[in-house]
Coordinates of C-alpha atoms and ligand atoms in Angstrom, one line a residue:
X934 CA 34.7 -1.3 23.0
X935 CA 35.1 -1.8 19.4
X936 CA 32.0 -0.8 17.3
X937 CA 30.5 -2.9 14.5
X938 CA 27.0 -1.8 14.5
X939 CA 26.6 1.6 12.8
X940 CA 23.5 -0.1 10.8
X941 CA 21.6 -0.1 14.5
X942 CA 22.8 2.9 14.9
X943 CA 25.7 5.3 15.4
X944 CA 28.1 7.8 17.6
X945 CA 27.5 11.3 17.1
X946 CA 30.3 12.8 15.2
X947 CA 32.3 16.4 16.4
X948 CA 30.7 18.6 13.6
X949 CA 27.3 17.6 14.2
X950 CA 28.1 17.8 18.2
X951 CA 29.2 21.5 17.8
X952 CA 26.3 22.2 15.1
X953 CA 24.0 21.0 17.9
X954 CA 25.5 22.9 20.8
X955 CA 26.1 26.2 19.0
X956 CA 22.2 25.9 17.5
X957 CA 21.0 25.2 21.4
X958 CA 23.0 28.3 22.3
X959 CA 22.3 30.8 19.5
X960 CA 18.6 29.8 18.0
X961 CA 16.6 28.3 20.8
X962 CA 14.0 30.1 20.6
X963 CA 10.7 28.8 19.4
X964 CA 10.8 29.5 15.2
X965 CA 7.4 30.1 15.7
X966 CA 7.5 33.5 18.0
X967 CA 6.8 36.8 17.1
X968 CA 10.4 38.6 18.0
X969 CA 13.7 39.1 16.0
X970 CA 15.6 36.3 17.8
X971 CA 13.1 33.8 16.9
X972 CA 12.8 34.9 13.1
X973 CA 16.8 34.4 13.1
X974 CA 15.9 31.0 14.6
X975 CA 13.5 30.5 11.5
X976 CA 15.8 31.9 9.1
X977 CA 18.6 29.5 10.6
X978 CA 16.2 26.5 10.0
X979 CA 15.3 27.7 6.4
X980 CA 18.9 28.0 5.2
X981 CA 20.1 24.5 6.9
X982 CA 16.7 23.0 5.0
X983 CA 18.2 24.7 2.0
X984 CA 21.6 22.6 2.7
X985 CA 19.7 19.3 2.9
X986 CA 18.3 20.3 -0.1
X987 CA 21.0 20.9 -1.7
X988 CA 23.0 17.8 -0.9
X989 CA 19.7 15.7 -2.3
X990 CA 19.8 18.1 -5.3
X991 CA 16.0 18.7 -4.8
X992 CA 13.7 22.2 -4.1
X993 CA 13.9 23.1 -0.2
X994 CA 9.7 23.1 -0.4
X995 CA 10.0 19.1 -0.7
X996 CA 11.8 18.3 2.7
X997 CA 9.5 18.3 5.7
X998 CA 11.7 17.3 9.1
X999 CA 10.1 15.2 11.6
X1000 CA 11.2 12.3 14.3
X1001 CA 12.8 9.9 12.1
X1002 CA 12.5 6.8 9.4
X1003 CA 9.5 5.6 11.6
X1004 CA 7.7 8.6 11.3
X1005 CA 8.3 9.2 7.9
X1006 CA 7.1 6.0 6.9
X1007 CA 3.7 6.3 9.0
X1008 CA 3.1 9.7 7.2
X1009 CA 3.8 7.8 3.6
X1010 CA 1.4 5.0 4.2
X1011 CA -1.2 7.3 6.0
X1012 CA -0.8 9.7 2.8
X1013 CA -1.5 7.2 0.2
X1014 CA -4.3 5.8 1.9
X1015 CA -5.8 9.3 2.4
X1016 CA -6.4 9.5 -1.4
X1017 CA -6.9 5.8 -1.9
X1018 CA -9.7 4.1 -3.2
X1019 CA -11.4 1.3 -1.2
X1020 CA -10.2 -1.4 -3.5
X1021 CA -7.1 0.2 -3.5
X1022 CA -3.5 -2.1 -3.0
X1023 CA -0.1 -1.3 -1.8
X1024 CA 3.2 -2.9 -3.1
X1025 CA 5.8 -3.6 0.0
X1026 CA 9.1 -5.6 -0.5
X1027 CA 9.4 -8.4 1.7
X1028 CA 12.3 -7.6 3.5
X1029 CA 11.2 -3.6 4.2
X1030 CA 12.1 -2.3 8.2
X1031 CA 8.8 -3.3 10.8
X1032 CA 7.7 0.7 10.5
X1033 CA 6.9 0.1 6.5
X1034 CA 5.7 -3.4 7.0
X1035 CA 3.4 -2.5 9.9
X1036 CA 2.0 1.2 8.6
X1037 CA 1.1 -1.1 5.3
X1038 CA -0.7 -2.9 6.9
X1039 CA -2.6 -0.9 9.4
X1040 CA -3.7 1.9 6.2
X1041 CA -4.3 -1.3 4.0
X1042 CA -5.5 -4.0 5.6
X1043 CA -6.9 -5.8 2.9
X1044 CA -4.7 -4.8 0.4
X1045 CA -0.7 -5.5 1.0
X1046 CA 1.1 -7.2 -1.8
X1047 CA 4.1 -8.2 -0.5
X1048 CA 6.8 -8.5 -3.5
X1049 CA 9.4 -11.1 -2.6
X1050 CA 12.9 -11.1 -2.8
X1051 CA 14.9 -13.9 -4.4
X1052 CA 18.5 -15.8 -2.1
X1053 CA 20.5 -13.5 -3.1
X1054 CA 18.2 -10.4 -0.8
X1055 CA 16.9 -8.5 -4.0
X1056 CA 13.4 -7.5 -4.7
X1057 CA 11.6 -9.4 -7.7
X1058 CA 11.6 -6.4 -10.5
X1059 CA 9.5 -8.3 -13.2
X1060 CA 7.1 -8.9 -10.5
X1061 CA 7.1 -5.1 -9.8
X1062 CA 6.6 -4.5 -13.3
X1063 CA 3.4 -6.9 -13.8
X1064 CA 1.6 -5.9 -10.5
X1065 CA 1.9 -2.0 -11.7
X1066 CA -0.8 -2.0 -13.9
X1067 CA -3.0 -3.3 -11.7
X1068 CA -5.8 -0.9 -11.4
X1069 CA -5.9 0.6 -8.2
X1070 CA -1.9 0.6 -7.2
X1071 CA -1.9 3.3 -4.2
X1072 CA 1.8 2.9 -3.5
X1073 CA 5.0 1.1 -3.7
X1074 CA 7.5 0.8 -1.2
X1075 CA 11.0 -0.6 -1.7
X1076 CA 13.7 0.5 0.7
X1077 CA 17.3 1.6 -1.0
X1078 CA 19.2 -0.9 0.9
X1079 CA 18.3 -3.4 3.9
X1080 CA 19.5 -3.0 7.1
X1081 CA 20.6 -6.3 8.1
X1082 CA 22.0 -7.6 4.7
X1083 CA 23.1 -4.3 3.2
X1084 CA 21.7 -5.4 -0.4
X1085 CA 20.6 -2.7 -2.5
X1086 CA 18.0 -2.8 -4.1
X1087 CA 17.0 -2.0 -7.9
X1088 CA 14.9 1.3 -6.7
X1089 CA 15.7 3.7 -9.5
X1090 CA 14.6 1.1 -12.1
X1091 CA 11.8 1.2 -9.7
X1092 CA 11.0 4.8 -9.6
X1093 CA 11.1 4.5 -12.9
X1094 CA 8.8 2.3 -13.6
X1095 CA 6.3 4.1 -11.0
X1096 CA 6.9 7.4 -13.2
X1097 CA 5.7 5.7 -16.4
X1098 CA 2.8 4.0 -14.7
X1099 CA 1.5 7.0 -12.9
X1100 CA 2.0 5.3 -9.6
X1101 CA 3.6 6.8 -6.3
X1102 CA 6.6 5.6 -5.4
X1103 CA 7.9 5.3 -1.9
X1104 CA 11.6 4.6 -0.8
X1105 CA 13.0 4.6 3.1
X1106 CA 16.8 5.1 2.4
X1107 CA 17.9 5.7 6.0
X1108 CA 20.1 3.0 5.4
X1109 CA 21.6 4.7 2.2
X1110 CA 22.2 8.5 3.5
X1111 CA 25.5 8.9 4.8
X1112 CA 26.7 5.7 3.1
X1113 CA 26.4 6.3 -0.5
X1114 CA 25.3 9.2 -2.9
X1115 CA 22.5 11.4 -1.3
X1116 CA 21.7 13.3 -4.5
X1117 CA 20.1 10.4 -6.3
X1118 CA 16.5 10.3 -5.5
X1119 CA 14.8 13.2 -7.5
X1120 CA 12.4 10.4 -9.4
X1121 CA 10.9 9.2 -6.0
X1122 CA 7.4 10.7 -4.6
X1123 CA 8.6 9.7 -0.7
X1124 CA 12.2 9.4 0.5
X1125 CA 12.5 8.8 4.8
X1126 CA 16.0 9.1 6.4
X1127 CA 17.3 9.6 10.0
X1128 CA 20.0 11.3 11.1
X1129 CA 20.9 8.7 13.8
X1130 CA 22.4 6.1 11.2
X1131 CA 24.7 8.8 9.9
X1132 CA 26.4 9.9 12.9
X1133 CA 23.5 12.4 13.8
X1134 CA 21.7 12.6 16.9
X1135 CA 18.3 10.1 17.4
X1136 CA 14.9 11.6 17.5
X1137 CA 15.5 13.5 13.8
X1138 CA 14.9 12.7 10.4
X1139 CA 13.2 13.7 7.4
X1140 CA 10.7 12.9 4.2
X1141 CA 11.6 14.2 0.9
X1142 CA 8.4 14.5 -1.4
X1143 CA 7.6 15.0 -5.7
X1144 CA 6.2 18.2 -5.9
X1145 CA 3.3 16.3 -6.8
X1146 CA 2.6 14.1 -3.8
X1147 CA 0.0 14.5 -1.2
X1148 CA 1.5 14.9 2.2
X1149 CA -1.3 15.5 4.4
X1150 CA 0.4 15.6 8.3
X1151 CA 0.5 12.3 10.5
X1152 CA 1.1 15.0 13.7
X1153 CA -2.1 17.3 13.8
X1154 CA -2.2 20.9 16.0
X1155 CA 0.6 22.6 14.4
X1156 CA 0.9 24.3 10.9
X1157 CA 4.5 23.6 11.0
X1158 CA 6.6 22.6 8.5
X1159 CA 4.3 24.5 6.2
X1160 CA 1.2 22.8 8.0
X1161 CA 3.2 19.6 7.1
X1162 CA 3.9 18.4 10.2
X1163 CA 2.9 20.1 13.4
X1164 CA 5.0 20.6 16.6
X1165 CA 7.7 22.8 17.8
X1166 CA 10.9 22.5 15.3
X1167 CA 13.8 20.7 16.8
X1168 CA 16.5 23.1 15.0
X1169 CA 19.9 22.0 17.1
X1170 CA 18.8 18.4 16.2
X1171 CA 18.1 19.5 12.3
X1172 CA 21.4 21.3 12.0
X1173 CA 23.4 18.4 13.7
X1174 CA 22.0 16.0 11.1
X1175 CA 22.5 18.4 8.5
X1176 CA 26.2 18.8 9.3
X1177 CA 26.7 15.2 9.7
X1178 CA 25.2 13.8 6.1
X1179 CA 27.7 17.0 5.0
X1180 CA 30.4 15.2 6.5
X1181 CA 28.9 12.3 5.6
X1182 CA 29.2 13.2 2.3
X1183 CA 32.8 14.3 2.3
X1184 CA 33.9 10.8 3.7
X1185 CA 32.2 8.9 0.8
X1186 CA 34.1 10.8 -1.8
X1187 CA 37.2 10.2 -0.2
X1188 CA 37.1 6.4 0.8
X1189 CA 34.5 3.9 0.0
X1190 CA 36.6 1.8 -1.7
X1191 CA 39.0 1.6 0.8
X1192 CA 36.4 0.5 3.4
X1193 CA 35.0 -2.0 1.2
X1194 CA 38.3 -3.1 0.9
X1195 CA 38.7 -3.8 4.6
X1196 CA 34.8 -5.6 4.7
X1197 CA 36.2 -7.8 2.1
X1198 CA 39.1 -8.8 4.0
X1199 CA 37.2 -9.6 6.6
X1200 CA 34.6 -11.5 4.6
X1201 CA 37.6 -13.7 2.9
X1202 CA 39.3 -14.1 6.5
X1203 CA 36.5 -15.4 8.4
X1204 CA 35.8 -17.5 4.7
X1205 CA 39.0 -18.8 5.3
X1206 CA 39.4 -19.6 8.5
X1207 CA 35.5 -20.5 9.8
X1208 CA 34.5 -23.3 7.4
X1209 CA 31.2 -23.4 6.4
X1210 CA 30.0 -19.7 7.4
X1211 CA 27.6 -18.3 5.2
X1212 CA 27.8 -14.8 3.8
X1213 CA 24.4 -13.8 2.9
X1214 CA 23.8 -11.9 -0.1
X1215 CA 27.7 -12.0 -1.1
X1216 CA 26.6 -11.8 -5.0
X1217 CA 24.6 -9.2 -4.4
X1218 CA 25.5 -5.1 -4.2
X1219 CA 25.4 -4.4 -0.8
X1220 CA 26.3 -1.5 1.4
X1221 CA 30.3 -0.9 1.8
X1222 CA 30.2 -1.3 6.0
X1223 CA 28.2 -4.2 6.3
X1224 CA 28.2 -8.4 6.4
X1225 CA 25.2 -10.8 7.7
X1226 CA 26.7 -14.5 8.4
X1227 CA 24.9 -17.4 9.1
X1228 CA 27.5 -18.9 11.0
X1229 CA 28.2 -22.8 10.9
X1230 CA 27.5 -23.6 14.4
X1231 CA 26.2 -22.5 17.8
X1232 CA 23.4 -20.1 18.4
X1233 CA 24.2 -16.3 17.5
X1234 CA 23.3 -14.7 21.1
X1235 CA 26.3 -16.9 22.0
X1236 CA 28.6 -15.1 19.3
X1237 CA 27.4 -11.5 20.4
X1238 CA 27.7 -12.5 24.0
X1239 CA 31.6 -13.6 23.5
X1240 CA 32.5 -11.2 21.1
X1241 CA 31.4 -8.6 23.8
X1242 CA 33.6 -10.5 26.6
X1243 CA 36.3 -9.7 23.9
X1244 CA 35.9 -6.1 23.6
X1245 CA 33.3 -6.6 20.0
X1246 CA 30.0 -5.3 19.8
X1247 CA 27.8 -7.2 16.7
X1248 CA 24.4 -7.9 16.6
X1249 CA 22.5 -10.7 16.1
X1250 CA 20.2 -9.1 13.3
X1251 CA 18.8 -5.9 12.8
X1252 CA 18.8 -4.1 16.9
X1253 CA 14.8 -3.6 16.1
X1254 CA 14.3 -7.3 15.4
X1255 CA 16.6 -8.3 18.5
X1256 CA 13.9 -7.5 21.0
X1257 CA 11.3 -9.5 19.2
X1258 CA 10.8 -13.4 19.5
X1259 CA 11.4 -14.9 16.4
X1260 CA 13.3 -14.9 13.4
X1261 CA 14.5 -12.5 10.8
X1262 CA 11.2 -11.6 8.7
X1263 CA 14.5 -10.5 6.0
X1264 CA 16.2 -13.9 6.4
X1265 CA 13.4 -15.6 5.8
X1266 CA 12.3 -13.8 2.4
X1267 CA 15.4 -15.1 1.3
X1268 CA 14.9 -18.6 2.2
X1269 CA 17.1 -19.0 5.0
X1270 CA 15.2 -21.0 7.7
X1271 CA 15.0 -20.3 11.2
X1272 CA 17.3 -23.3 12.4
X1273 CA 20.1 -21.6 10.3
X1274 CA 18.7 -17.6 11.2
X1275 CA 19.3 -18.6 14.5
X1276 CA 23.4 -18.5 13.6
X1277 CA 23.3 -15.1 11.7
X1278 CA 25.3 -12.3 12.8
X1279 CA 25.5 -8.8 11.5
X1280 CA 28.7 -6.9 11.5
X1281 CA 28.3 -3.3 10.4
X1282 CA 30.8 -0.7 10.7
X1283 CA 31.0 2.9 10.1
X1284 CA 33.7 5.6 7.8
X1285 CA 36.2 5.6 10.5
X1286 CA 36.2 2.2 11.4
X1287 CA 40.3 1.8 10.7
X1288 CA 41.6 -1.4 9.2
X1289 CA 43.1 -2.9 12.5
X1290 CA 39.9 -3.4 14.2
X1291 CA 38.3 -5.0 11.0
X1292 CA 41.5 -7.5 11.5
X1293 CA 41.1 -7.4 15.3
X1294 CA 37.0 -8.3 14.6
X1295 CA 38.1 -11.3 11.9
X1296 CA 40.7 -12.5 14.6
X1297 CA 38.2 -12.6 17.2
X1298 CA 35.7 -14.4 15.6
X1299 CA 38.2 -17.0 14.9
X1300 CA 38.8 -17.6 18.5
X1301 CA 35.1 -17.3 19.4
X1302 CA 34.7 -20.5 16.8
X1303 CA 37.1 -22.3 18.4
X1304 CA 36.0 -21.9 21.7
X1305 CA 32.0 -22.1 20.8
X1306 CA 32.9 -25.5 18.5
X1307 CA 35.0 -27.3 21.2
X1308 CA 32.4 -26.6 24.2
X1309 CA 29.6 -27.1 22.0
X1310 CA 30.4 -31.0 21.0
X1311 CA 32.2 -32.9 23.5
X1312 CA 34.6 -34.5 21.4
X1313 CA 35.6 -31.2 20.6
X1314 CA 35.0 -31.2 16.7
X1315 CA 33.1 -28.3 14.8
X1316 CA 29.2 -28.6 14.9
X1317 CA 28.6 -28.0 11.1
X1318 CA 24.9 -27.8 9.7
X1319 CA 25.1 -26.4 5.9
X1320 CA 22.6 -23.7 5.2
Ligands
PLP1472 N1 14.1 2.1 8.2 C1 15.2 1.4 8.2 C2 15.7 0.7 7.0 C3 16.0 1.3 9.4 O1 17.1 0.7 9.4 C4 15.5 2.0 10.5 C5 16.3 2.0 11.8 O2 16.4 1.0 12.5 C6 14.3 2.7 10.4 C7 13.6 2.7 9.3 C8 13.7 3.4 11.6 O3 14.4 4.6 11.8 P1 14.2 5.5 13.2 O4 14.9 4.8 14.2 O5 14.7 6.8 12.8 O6 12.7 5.6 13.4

């Protein structure tokens, strides 16, 4: 099987394998006991807190470990809306992940501005900047870059502007960690990640907080985390993510060009050779690993389907979307209706994805549209609808 969907999420890698197996052997122990084992145990969380904050090139007191992105982004909203006036609004993006859209809504229910995005997948900044001064802005929410297009979006100009206005300023960059520079986000008041999109194992994530941002805990009956978060620490799972943004880290400095190099072949290739596919966002700056397609014919659940007879796996959209009836709530922000969301496709591969299965991928797909074109009309001919 040949892997292309490291934005869904993505294989464990060695270091953070043995950094979880040699924490399971060595620390164990509850952090929270009274004995000398488990104060190692809490000294070995402290000192691999003190790595992740070193790599985000922020204090150690700001990072607070939980569950993941979708946790981290209940906690932000439930936050805000903790110190929130009743007239109070939230500003959301329009093409934020489900767990952003759906925790704005349930903490504000009357009061979610969703800010759009324009064709080419980024967020309206001049509408940002009028709707700040509005009186009673609780939060803003724009993620670093989207998980089925890859565009990034403007979120230091953002964070920014929150900073001037006295506003907080909330962005989920799970997609950015372990892609692109982690030490960035010092301006923001709430920064989610997960380890599971950068080759670390699921269930374990974190939130980075300003030293001046209310955190109140989402998960009561614990004063872990400094009383930030209760429940028992899951150290193996904090060190494996830690080692694996490291190495992470060490990838990116060596070789994102040359693995946007190979997306871009494979972009021109299947430009080429698949008339009429669509590469969404293409004018956009978009995350090194990954492409969304609106491909010219036939629906995509055929594509993955064939693809995965031929030893691919792709996905349709993002994999929390795939379960849900419907179309992309992301495609559709940017205008792409459902008829043509239908054909999309989202290719997304990882740092050690090597060149010959990029090639292999753009020479499947080739095959895939002419089989899918000739069964699809009976005269054989490509089924072309413009998008
Ligand atoms: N935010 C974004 C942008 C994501 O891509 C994902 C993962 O699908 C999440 C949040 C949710 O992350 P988790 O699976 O850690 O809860």
């Amino acid at each position: 099987m040949i892997y292309f969907d490291y934005n869904a999420t993505t294989p464990l890698c060695q270091v953070a394998k043995s950094a979880w197996l040699s924490s399971s052997d060595s620390f164990w122990y509850n952090t929270s006991s009274p004995y000398r084992e488990a104060a190692r145990a809490r000294a070995q969380l402290e000192e691999t807190r003190d790595r992740l904050a070193s790599l985000l090139r922020i204090e150690s007191e700001r990072l607070v470990f939980n569950s993941g992105a979708t946790e981290g982004n209940n906690t932000v909203f439930a936050a805000a809306a903790e110190s929130a006036g009743p007239k109070a609004v939230v500003l959301v993006s329009s093409i934020e992940h489900p767990s952003v859209i759906a925790s704005a809504r349930k903490y504000f229910p009357e009061g979610v501005i969703e800010i759009p995005v324009g064709s080419h997948g980024v967020v309206d900044l001049e509408l940002i900047e009028q709707r700040i001064s509005l009186s009673q802005v609780a939060l803003i929410s724009v993620m670093a870059a989207n998980n089925e297009t890859g565009v990034l979006q403007p979120w230091q100009r953002i964070a920014g502007l929150c900073r001037g206005a006295g506003v907080p300023f909330h962005c989920d960059a799970s997609q950015w960690f372990g892609k692109l520079d982690a030490s960035l986000f010092d301006r923001c008041d709430y920064v989610t990640g997960c380890a599971h999109k950068f080759c670390g194992p699921k269930g374990i994530g974190f939130l980075a907080t300003s030293k001046t941002a209310s955190c109140p805990p989402l998960m009561l009956g614990g004063e872990q985390e400094n009383g930030r978060r209760g429940g028992t620490e899951n150290l193996p799972g904090v060190a494996a993510m830690v080692s694996s943004l490291e190495a992470c880290d060490d990838l990116r400095k060596g070789s994102a060009e040359v693995q946007a190099e190979l997306r871009t072949a494979l972009e021109s290739e299947i430009s080429d050779r698949i008339p009429d596919t669509r590469i969404v966002g293409r004018e956009s700056k978009r995350l090194w690993n990954t492409v969304s397609l609106i491909m010219p014919h036939s629906a995509n659940g055929r594509w993955v389907s064939r693809l995965n007879g031929l030893g691919f796996a792709v996905s349709t959209g993002s994999a929390c979307a795939s379960g849900k009836a419907g179309p992309s709530h992301v495609l559709n922000a940017m205008g792409i209706g459902p008829e043509a969301a239908a054909r999309s496709l989202r290719v997304s591969g990882g740092w050690e994805t090597p060149e010959c299965d990029w090639l292999a991928l753009a020479q499947a797909m080739v095959k895939v549209h002419h089989e899918l074109s000739s069964s699809d009309l009976p005269n054989g001919g490509a089924h072309v609808i413009s998008v």
